[in-house]
Amino acid sequence: MYVLIHPDNDFAVTLKSNSYIKKWDIRSDIPIEIQCVPIAYPVYNPDCNCDSIVTVHMRSKIAQRDNCLLNIYSWDDLKLIAQNEITDLKNELFWFQSLSISQDGKTIALASFNECLAFINQSDFKCKKVIDGGEWTSGLVFDNNSKYIAAAHTFQGGGYISIYENFDEDIQVLHESLFRNPELGDFSDSVAKMAFTSNGKYLVVCEVSVNGTGYDDKGKLILYETFTGKLVWAVDLKSDGEENVYPDILIGSNDNLILCGMGVEKYIVIN
């Protein structure tokens, strides 16, 4: 099951594969269910902005022959307002990994098992750019101003972060491989969670090696300056063996950072 919260923090939706989308009023102490809409397909890593909820589902159960339908729902009434098949520029079937929608609602970023990222115009579903990615892209995130996009890629040789600039008619690579830095080491089979600060000036990354057993997993909490790619600071993390290695991070409106996962909880003020 997935949970998405509206950027204004008034409403939330829960999405359950092959079952439903439910809308909740979360302004009171006890969430109130407002609406429930049935869905008859698997849901994968949905995302939302102020206006829309975006999901992707596969039409086939055979991975090598799969193609994806991109579905866009309205926050107001959960009505399906748009649907389109997704392919990359080579017209290959698009097997989905990760998804993110910009806050201005103009761009949808998708990651494919074809080792590429596709950037889609929401208005006409045309693909404005395809960029090479990693073997696995574990995360995509836009900043609040829809200007920057960060992607967490994994190769067997190690994980790394890319940052792109989002223009009306194009996507440009700003930094291709921030994690290829000897100071930080080289984690293979890595997983990263990311968030931009409220003004987009910094990118916070929690990167974790998943080679261990859960008792010896390691990672780093890292702050980058977005435009320059400069490493501001990095904090070592280590699992206590009692939690899953997959981290999660949340940045508050005043740029306070909460990190959960790896058996640790950290609260850091980003200056």
Short mmCIF file of C-alpha atoms in Angstrom, two decimals:
data_model
loop_
_atom_site.label_atom_id
_atom_site.label_comp_id
_atom_site.label_asym_id
_atom_site.label_seq_id
_atom_site.Cartn_x
_atom_site.Cartn_y
_atom_site.Cartn_z
CA MET A 1 0.00 0.00 0.00
CA TYR A 2 1.13 3.55 -0.75
CA VAL A 3 0.30 6.78 1.09
CA LEU A 4 0.50 10.23 -0.55
CA ILE A 5 -0.08 13.53 1.27
CA HIS A 6 -1.28 16.65 -0.52
CA PRO A 7 1.39 19.41 -0.45
CA ASP A 8 -0.98 21.60 1.61
CA ASN A 9 -1.20 18.80 4.22
CA ASP A 10 -5.02 18.86 4.25
CA PHE A 11 -5.69 15.56 2.51
CA ALA A 12 -4.06 12.20 1.88
CA VAL A 13 -4.73 9.20 -0.32
CA THR A 14 -4.01 5.54 0.24
CA LEU A 15 -3.51 3.35 -2.83
CA LYS A 16 -3.76 -0.43 -2.74
CA SER A 17 -2.87 -2.45 -5.83
CA ASN A 18 -5.79 -4.16 -7.58
CA SER A 19 -8.15 -2.68 -5.02
CA TYR A 20 -8.77 1.05 -4.41
CA ILE A 21 -7.70 4.65 -4.04
CA LYS A 22 -9.06 6.26 -0.85
CA LYS A 23 -9.07 9.96 -0.05
CA TRP A 24 -8.76 11.07 3.58
CA ASP A 25 -9.31 14.36 5.39
CA ILE A 26 -6.33 14.64 7.76
CA ARG A 27 -7.08 18.07 9.24
CA SER A 28 -8.55 16.56 12.40
CA ASP A 29 -6.98 14.27 15.00
CA ILE A 30 -8.69 11.25 13.44
CA PRO A 31 -8.46 10.89 9.62
CA ILE A 32 -11.87 10.83 7.92
CA GLU A 33 -12.43 8.77 4.78
CA ILE A 34 -14.02 10.99 2.13
CA GLN A 35 -14.09 8.86 -0.99
CA CYS A 36 -13.07 5.44 -2.28
CA VAL A 37 -12.56 4.62 -5.97
CA PRO A 38 -11.89 1.02 -7.08
CA ILE A 39 -8.87 0.23 -9.25
CA ALA A 40 -8.28 -3.07 -11.02
CA TYR A 41 -4.55 -2.97 -11.66
CA PRO A 42 -1.24 -2.98 -9.76
CA VAL A 43 0.05 0.38 -8.53
CA TYR A 44 3.77 1.17 -8.56
CA ASN A 45 5.47 4.06 -6.71
CA PRO A 46 2.81 6.75 -7.30
CA ASP A 47 3.45 10.46 -6.84
CA CYS A 48 1.42 13.67 -6.59
CA ASN A 49 1.50 17.45 -6.76
CA CYS A 50 -1.10 20.05 -5.75
CA ASP A 51 -3.51 19.09 -8.54
CA SER A 52 -2.87 15.51 -9.61
CA ILE A 53 -2.16 11.98 -8.46
CA VAL A 54 -0.09 9.93 -10.91
CA THR A 55 0.16 6.14 -11.08
CA VAL A 56 1.62 3.66 -13.54
CA HIS A 57 0.50 0.09 -14.16
CA MET A 58 1.62 -2.72 -16.41
CA ARG A 59 -0.70 -4.34 -18.93
CA SER A 60 1.09 -7.69 -19.06
CA LYS A 61 2.42 -10.09 -16.45
CA ILE A 62 5.42 -10.96 -18.62
CA ALA A 63 8.17 -8.48 -17.77
CA GLN A 64 9.94 -8.70 -21.11
CA ARG A 65 6.73 -7.80 -22.93
CA ASP A 66 5.32 -5.28 -20.53
CA ASN A 67 4.18 -1.83 -21.40
CA CYS A 68 2.87 0.82 -19.06
CA LEU A 69 -0.19 2.98 -18.79
CA LEU A 70 0.26 6.33 -17.10
CA ASN A 71 -2.87 7.35 -15.16
CA ILE A 72 -3.55 10.84 -13.83
CA TYR A 73 -6.28 11.39 -11.22
CA SER A 74 -7.73 14.63 -9.88
CA TRP A 75 -7.27 15.35 -6.17
CA ASP A 76 -10.76 16.89 -6.03
CA ASP A 77 -12.82 13.79 -6.82
CA LEU A 78 -10.27 11.04 -7.68
CA LYS A 79 -11.59 11.10 -11.25
CA LEU A 80 -9.32 9.62 -13.93
CA ILE A 81 -8.59 12.68 -16.08
CA ALA A 82 -5.91 11.29 -18.41
CA GLN A 83 -4.38 7.98 -19.46
CA ASN A 84 -1.67 7.18 -21.97
CA GLU A 85 0.73 4.40 -22.96
CA ILE A 86 4.38 5.08 -22.19
CA THR A 87 7.30 4.20 -24.47
CA ASP A 88 10.77 5.63 -24.77
CA LEU A 89 12.05 7.38 -27.89
CA LYS A 90 13.08 4.05 -29.41
CA ASN A 91 9.45 2.90 -29.10
CA GLU A 92 10.56 0.10 -26.80
CA LEU A 93 8.18 -1.20 -24.17
CA PHE A 94 8.69 0.73 -20.96
CA TRP A 95 9.13 -1.43 -17.85
CA PHE A 96 8.72 0.93 -14.92
CA GLN A 97 11.03 1.52 -11.93
CA SER A 98 10.42 4.97 -10.42
CA LEU A 99 8.18 7.99 -10.99
CA SER A 100 8.02 11.64 -9.95
CA ILE A 101 5.83 14.56 -11.02
CA SER A 102 6.93 18.20 -10.85
CA GLN A 103 5.06 20.53 -8.50
CA ASP A 104 4.01 22.77 -11.38
CA GLY A 105 2.36 19.75 -13.02
CA LYS A 106 4.19 20.13 -16.33
CA THR A 107 6.73 17.29 -16.25
CA ILE A 108 6.62 13.62 -15.28
CA ALA A 109 9.91 11.76 -14.81
CA LEU A 110 9.98 7.98 -15.28
CA ALA A 111 12.80 5.45 -14.89
CA SER A 112 12.95 2.34 -17.07
CA PHE A 113 14.60 -1.07 -16.86
CA ASN A 114 15.97 -0.14 -20.28
CA GLU A 115 18.49 1.85 -18.19
CA CYS A 116 17.11 5.23 -19.13
CA LEU A 117 15.05 8.12 -17.77
CA ALA A 118 12.14 9.50 -19.78
CA PHE A 119 10.77 13.00 -19.16
CA ILE A 120 7.14 13.37 -20.26
CA ASN A 121 5.09 16.53 -20.83
CA GLN A 122 1.91 16.07 -18.83
CA SER A 123 -0.12 18.26 -21.21
CA ASP A 124 0.29 16.08 -24.31
CA PHE A 125 2.20 13.00 -23.02
CA LYS A 126 5.01 13.67 -25.49
CA CYS A 127 8.49 12.65 -24.39
CA LYS A 128 10.72 15.73 -24.31
CA LYS A 129 13.93 13.86 -23.47
CA VAL A 130 15.42 10.42 -22.73
CA ILE A 131 18.66 10.23 -20.73
CA ASP A 132 20.80 7.19 -19.90
CA GLY A 133 20.36 5.93 -16.35
CA GLY A 134 21.67 3.15 -14.12
CA GLU A 135 20.81 -0.53 -13.90
CA TRP A 136 18.34 0.45 -11.20
CA THR A 137 17.00 3.93 -10.45
CA SER A 138 15.72 3.74 -6.89
CA GLY A 139 14.44 7.29 -6.67
CA LEU A 140 13.44 10.41 -8.60
CA VAL A 141 12.59 13.72 -6.96
CA PHE A 142 11.81 17.29 -8.12
CA ASP A 143 12.50 20.39 -6.06
CA ASN A 144 9.59 22.59 -4.97
CA ASN A 145 10.15 25.02 -7.85
CA SER A 146 10.21 22.25 -10.51
CA LYS A 147 13.63 23.50 -11.64
CA TYR A 148 15.80 20.55 -10.58
CA ILE A 149 15.41 16.77 -10.71
CA ALA A 150 17.61 14.33 -8.78
CA ALA A 151 17.95 10.64 -9.65
CA ALA A 152 19.53 7.88 -7.55
CA HIS A 153 21.20 5.30 -9.81
CA THR A 154 22.77 1.94 -8.98
CA PHE A 155 25.37 -0.04 -10.86
CA GLN A 156 27.20 -3.15 -9.65
CA GLY A 157 30.27 -0.95 -9.40
CA GLY A 158 28.54 1.50 -7.07
CA GLY A 159 25.68 3.92 -6.67
CA TYR A 160 25.65 7.60 -7.61
CA ILE A 161 23.37 10.62 -7.85
CA SER A 162 22.58 12.72 -10.93
CA ILE A 163 20.99 16.18 -10.95
CA TYR A 164 19.20 17.59 -14.01
CA GLU A 165 17.81 21.02 -14.88
CA ASN A 166 14.20 21.10 -16.05
CA PHE A 167 13.39 23.59 -18.83
CA ASP A 168 10.11 24.08 -20.70
CA GLU A 169 11.33 22.27 -23.82
CA ASP A 170 14.37 20.35 -22.62
CA ILE A 171 16.19 18.56 -19.80
CA GLN A 172 19.90 19.24 -19.27
CA VAL A 173 22.42 17.30 -17.17
CA LEU A 174 23.71 19.52 -14.35
CA HIS A 175 25.76 16.87 -12.48
CA GLU A 176 26.07 13.35 -13.85
CA SER A 177 27.68 11.37 -11.03
CA LEU A 178 27.96 13.08 -7.65
CA PHE A 179 28.67 9.83 -5.78
CA ARG A 180 31.86 9.05 -7.68
CA ASN A 181 33.82 10.73 -4.94
CA PRO A 182 36.69 8.94 -3.12
CA GLU A 183 35.78 10.68 0.14
CA LEU A 184 32.46 8.88 0.26
CA GLY A 185 33.60 5.41 -0.76
CA ASP A 186 31.91 3.28 -3.39
CA PHE A 187 28.85 1.32 -2.29
CA SER A 188 27.67 -1.39 -4.65
CA ASP A 189 23.98 -2.35 -4.83
CA SER A 190 23.11 0.88 -3.06
CA VAL A 191 19.77 2.47 -2.24
CA ALA A 192 19.28 6.21 -1.82
CA LYS A 193 16.49 8.45 -0.59
CA MET A 194 16.64 12.13 -1.45
CA ALA A 195 14.93 15.45 -0.76
CA PHE A 196 15.60 19.03 -1.80
CA THR A 197 15.44 21.82 0.75
CA SER A 198 12.48 24.18 0.42
CA ASN A 199 14.29 26.67 -1.84
CA GLY A 200 16.09 23.98 -3.87
CA LYS A 201 19.52 25.23 -2.80
CA TYR A 202 20.57 21.91 -1.26
CA LEU A 203 19.97 18.23 -1.92
CA VAL A 204 19.91 15.85 1.05
CA VAL A 205 20.80 12.23 0.28
CA CYS A 206 20.67 9.19 2.54
CA GLU A 207 22.69 6.48 0.78
CA VAL A 208 22.87 2.91 2.06
CA SER A 209 24.83 -0.18 1.09
CA VAL A 210 22.56 -3.24 1.00
CA ASN A 211 25.30 -5.85 0.75
CA GLY A 212 25.21 -6.77 4.41
CA THR A 213 22.92 -8.81 6.62
CA GLY A 214 21.23 -5.94 8.40
CA TYR A 215 23.75 -6.05 11.23
CA ASP A 216 26.63 -4.47 9.34
CA ASP A 217 24.96 -2.24 6.77
CA LYS A 218 26.48 1.17 6.38
CA GLY A 219 25.52 4.44 4.79
CA LYS A 220 25.95 8.18 4.72
CA LEU A 221 23.70 11.18 5.17
CA ILE A 222 25.02 13.75 2.71
CA LEU A 223 24.28 17.40 1.92
CA TYR A 224 25.11 18.71 -1.56
CA GLU A 225 24.83 22.24 -2.90
CA THR A 226 22.49 21.72 -5.84
CA PHE A 227 23.84 24.07 -8.49
CA THR A 228 27.56 23.55 -7.88
CA GLY A 229 27.41 19.90 -6.80
CA LYS A 230 29.69 20.79 -3.89
CA LEU A 231 29.78 18.36 -0.97
CA VAL A 232 28.84 20.42 2.11
CA TRP A 233 28.99 17.65 4.72
CA ALA A 234 28.59 13.90 5.15
CA VAL A 235 27.59 11.94 8.27
CA ASP A 236 28.34 8.21 8.68
CA LEU A 237 25.40 5.93 9.47
CA LYS A 238 25.42 2.33 10.64
CA SER A 239 22.60 -0.14 11.21
CA ASP A 240 22.03 -1.55 14.68
CA GLY A 241 20.70 -4.75 13.14
CA GLU A 242 17.13 -4.22 14.32
CA GLU A 243 15.74 -2.27 11.37
CA ASN A 244 15.53 -2.68 7.63
CA VAL A 245 18.35 -1.00 5.76
CA TYR A 246 16.02 1.09 3.61
CA PRO A 247 16.06 4.69 4.84
CA ASP A 248 13.56 7.48 4.51
CA ILE A 249 13.92 11.21 5.00
CA LEU A 250 11.54 14.12 5.41
CA ILE A 251 12.38 17.82 5.24
CA GLY A 252 10.06 20.22 7.04
CA SER A 253 9.02 23.63 5.73
CA ASN A 254 11.71 25.32 7.86
CA ASP A 255 14.32 22.91 6.44
CA ASN A 256 14.54 20.73 9.52
CA LEU A 257 15.50 17.20 8.51
CA ILE A 258 14.15 13.97 9.97
CA LEU A 259 15.82 10.70 9.01
CA CYS A 260 14.33 7.31 9.86
CA GLY A 261 15.66 3.87 9.04
CA MET A 262 18.78 1.73 9.54
CA GLY A 263 17.88 1.53 13.21
CA VAL A 264 18.67 5.21 13.69
CA GLU A 265 16.65 8.39 14.06
CA LYS A 266 18.34 11.73 13.45
CA TYR A 267 17.01 15.27 13.60
CA ILE A 268 19.27 17.80 11.90
CA VAL A 269 18.83 21.50 11.17
CA ILE A 270 20.24 22.39 7.76
CA ASN A 271 21.89 25.82 7.85
#
